[in-house]
Backbone as a chain_set.jsonl record, in Angstrom:
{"seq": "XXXXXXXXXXXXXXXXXXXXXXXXXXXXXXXXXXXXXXXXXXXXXXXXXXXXXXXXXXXXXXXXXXXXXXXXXXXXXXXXXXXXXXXX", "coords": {"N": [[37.856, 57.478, 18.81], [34.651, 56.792, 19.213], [33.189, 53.252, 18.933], [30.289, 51.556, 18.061], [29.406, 48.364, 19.058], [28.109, 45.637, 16.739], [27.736, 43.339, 16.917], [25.607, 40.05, 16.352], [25.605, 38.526, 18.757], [25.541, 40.107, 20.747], [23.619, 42.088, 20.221], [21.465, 40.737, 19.982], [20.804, 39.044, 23.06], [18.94, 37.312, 23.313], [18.799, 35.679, 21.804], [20.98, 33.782, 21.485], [21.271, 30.718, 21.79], [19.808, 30.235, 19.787], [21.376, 31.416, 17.232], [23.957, 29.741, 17.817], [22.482, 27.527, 16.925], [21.733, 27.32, 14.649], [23.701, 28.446, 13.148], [25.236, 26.371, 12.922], [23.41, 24.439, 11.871], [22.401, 25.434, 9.186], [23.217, 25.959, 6.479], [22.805, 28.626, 4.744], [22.245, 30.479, 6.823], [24.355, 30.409, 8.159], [26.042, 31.495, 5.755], [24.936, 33.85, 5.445], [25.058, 34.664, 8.294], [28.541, 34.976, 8.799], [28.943, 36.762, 6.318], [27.688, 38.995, 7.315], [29.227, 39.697, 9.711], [31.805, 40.023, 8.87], [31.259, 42.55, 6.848], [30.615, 43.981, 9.411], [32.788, 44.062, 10.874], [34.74, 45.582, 9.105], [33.065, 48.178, 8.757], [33.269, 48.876, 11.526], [36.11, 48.953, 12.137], [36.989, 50.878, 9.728], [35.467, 53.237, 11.126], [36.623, 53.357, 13.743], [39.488, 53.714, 13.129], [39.381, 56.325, 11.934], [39.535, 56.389, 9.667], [39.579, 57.582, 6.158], [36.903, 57.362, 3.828], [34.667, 57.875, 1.525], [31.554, 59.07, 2.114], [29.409, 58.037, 0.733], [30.378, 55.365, 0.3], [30.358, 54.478, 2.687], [27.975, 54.745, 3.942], [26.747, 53.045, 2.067], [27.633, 50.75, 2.624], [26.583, 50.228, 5.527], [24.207, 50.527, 5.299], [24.113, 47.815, 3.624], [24.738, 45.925, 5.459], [22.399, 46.181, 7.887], [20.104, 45.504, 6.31], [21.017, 42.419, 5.804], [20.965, 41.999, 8.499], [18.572, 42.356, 9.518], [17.598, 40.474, 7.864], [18.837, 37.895, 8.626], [17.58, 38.293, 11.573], [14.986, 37.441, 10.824], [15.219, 35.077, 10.304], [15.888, 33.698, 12.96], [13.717, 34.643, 14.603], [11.699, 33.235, 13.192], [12.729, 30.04, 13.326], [12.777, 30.475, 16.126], [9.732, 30.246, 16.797], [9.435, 27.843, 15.593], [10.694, 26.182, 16.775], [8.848, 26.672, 18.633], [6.143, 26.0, 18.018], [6.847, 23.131, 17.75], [6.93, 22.215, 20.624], [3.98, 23.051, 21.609]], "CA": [[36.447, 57.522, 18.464], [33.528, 55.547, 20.195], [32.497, 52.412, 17.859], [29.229, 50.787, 19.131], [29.532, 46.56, 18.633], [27.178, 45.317, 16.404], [27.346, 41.524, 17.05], [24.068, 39.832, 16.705], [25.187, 38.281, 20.491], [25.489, 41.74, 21.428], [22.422, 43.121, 19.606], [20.203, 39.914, 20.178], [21.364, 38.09, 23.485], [17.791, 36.266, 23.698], [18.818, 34.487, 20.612], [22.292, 32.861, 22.047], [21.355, 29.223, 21.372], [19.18, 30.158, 18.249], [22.586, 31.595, 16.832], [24.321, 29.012, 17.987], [21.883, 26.0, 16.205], [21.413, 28.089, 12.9], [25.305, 28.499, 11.98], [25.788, 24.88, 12.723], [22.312, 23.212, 11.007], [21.6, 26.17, 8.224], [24.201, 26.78, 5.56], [22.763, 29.963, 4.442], [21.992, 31.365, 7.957], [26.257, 30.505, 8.823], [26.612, 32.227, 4.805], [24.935, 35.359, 5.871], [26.259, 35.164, 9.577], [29.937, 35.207, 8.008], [28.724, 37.892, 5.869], [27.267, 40.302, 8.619], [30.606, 39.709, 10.255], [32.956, 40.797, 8.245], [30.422, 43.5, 6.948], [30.721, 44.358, 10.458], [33.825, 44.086, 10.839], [35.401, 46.555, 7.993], [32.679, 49.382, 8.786], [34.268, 49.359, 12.251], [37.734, 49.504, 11.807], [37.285, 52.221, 9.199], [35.383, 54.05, 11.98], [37.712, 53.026, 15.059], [40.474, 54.575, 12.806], [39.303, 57.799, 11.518], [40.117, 55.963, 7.77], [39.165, 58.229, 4.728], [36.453, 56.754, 3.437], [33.611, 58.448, 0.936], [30.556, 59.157, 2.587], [28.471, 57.164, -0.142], [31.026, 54.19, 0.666], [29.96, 53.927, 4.327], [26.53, 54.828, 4.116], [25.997, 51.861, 1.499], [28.126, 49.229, 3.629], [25.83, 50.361, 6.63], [22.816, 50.093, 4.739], [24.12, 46.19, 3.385], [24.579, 45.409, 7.056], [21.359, 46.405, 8.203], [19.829, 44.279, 5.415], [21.462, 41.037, 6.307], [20.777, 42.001, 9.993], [17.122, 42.006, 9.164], [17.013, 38.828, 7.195], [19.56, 37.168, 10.214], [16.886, 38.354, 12.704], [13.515, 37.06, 10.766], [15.178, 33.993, 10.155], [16.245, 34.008, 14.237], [12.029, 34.369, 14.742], [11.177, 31.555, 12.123], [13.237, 29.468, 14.037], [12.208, 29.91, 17.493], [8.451, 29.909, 16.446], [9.268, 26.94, 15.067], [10.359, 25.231, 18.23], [8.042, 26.98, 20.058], [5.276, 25.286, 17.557], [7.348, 22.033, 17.922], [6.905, 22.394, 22.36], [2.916, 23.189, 22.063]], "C": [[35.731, 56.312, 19.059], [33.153, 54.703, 19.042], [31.826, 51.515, 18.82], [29.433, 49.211, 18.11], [28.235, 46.609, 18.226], [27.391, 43.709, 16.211], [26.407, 41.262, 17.426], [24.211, 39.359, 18.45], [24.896, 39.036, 21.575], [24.274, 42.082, 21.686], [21.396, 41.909, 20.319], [20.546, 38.958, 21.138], [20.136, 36.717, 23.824], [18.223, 35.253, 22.768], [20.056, 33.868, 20.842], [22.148, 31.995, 21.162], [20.373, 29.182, 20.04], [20.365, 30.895, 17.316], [23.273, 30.243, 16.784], [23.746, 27.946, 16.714], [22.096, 26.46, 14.762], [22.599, 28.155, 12.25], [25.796, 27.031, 12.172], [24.704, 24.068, 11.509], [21.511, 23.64, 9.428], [22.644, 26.742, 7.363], [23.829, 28.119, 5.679], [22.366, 30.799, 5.443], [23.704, 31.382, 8.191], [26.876, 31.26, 7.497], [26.347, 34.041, 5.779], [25.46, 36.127, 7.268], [28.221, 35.548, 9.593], [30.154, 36.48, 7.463], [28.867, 39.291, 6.676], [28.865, 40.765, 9.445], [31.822, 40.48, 9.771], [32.923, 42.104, 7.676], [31.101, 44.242, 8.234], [32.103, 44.776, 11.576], [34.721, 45.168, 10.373], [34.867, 47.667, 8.579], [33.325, 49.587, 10.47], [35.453, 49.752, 12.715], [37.84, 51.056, 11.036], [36.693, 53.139, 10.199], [36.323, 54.517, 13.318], [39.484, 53.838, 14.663], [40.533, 55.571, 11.768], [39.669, 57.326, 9.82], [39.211, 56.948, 7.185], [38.192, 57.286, 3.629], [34.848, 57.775, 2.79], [32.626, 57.835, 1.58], [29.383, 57.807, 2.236], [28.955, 55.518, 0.084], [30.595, 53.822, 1.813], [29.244, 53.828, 4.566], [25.676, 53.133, 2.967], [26.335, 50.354, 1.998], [27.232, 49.137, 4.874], [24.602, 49.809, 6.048], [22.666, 48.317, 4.346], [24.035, 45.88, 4.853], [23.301, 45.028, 8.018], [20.343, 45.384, 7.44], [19.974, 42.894, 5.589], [21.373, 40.849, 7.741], [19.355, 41.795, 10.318], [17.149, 40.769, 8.902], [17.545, 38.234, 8.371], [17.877, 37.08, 11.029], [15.467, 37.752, 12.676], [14.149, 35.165, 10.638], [15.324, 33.222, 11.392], [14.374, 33.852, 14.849], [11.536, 33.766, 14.323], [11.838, 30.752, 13.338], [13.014, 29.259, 15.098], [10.848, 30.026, 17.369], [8.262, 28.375, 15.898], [9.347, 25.66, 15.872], [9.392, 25.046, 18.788], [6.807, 25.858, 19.554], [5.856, 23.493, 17.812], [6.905, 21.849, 19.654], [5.246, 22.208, 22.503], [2.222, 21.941, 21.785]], "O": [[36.161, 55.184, 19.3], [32.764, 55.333, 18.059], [32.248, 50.94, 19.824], [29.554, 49.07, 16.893], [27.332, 47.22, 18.798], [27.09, 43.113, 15.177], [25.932, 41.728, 18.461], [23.355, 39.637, 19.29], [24.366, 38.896, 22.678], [23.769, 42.333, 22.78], [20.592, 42.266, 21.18], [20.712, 37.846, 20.637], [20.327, 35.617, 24.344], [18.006, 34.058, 22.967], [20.15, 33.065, 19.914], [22.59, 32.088, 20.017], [20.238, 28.156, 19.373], [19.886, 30.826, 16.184], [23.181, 29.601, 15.738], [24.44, 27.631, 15.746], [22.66, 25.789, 13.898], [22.705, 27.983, 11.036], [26.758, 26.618, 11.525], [25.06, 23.349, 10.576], [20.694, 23.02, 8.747], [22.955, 27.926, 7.486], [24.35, 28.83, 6.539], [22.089, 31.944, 5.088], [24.237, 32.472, 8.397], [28.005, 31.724, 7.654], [27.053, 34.868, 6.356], [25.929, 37.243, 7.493], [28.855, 36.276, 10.358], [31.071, 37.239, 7.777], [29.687, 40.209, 6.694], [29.365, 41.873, 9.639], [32.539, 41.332, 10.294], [33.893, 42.86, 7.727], [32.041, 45.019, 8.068], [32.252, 45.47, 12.581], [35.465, 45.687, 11.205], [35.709, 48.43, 9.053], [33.945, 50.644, 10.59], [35.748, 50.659, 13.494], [38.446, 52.049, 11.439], [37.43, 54.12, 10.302], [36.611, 55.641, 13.73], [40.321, 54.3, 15.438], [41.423, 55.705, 10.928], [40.047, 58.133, 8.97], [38.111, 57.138, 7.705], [38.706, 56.606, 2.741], [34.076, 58.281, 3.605], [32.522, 56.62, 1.751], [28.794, 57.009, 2.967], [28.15, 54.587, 0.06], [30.431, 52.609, 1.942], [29.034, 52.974, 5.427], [24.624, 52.505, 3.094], [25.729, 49.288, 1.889], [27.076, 48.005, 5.333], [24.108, 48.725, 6.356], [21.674, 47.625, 4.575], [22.926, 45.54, 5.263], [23.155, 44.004, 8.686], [19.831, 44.477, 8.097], [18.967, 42.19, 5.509], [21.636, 39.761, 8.254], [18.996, 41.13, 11.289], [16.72, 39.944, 9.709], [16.714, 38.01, 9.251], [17.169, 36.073, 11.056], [14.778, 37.518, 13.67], [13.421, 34.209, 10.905], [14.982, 32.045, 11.271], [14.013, 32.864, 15.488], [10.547, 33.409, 14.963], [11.291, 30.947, 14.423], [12.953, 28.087, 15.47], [10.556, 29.738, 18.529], [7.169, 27.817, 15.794], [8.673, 24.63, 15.862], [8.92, 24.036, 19.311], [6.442, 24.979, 20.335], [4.963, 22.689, 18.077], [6.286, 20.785, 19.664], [4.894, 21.377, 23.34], [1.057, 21.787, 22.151]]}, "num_chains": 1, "name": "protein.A"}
């Protein structure tokens, strides 16, 4: 079975070095990056190997994912707005 990568370096490669700064200088951006991960992690394996897994089980680990992929990504736009305001 095809499993598409969902790593934010994947998903978001503009943000490299705003990844990078945020899991070193932002506890709770390196909590929820940990999170997403392993999140991310589990729902692919159980896909990658056909695992038996209730519908309602996969659809609500997808849905947490997505959630913490959001917050990741506004906190990813705070951040470089914040430079950017720091540069002007």
């Amino acid at each position: 079975m095809q499993v598409d990568q969902h790593d934010l370096h994947h998903d978001f490669p503009e943000f490299h070095d705003a990844i990078h700064a945020l899991k070193a200088g932002n506890a709770h951006f390196a909590k929820l990056f940990a999170s997403y991960n392993r999140l991310t992690g589990k729902v692919e394996d159980l896909e990658a190997h056909d695992m038996p897994v209730a519908d309602f089980t996969m659809e609500d680990m997808k849905k947490q994912r997505v959630k913490l992929k959001d917050e990741l990504y506004h906190m990813l736009l705070a951040f470089r707005a914040g430079q950017q305001s720091v540069k002007a």
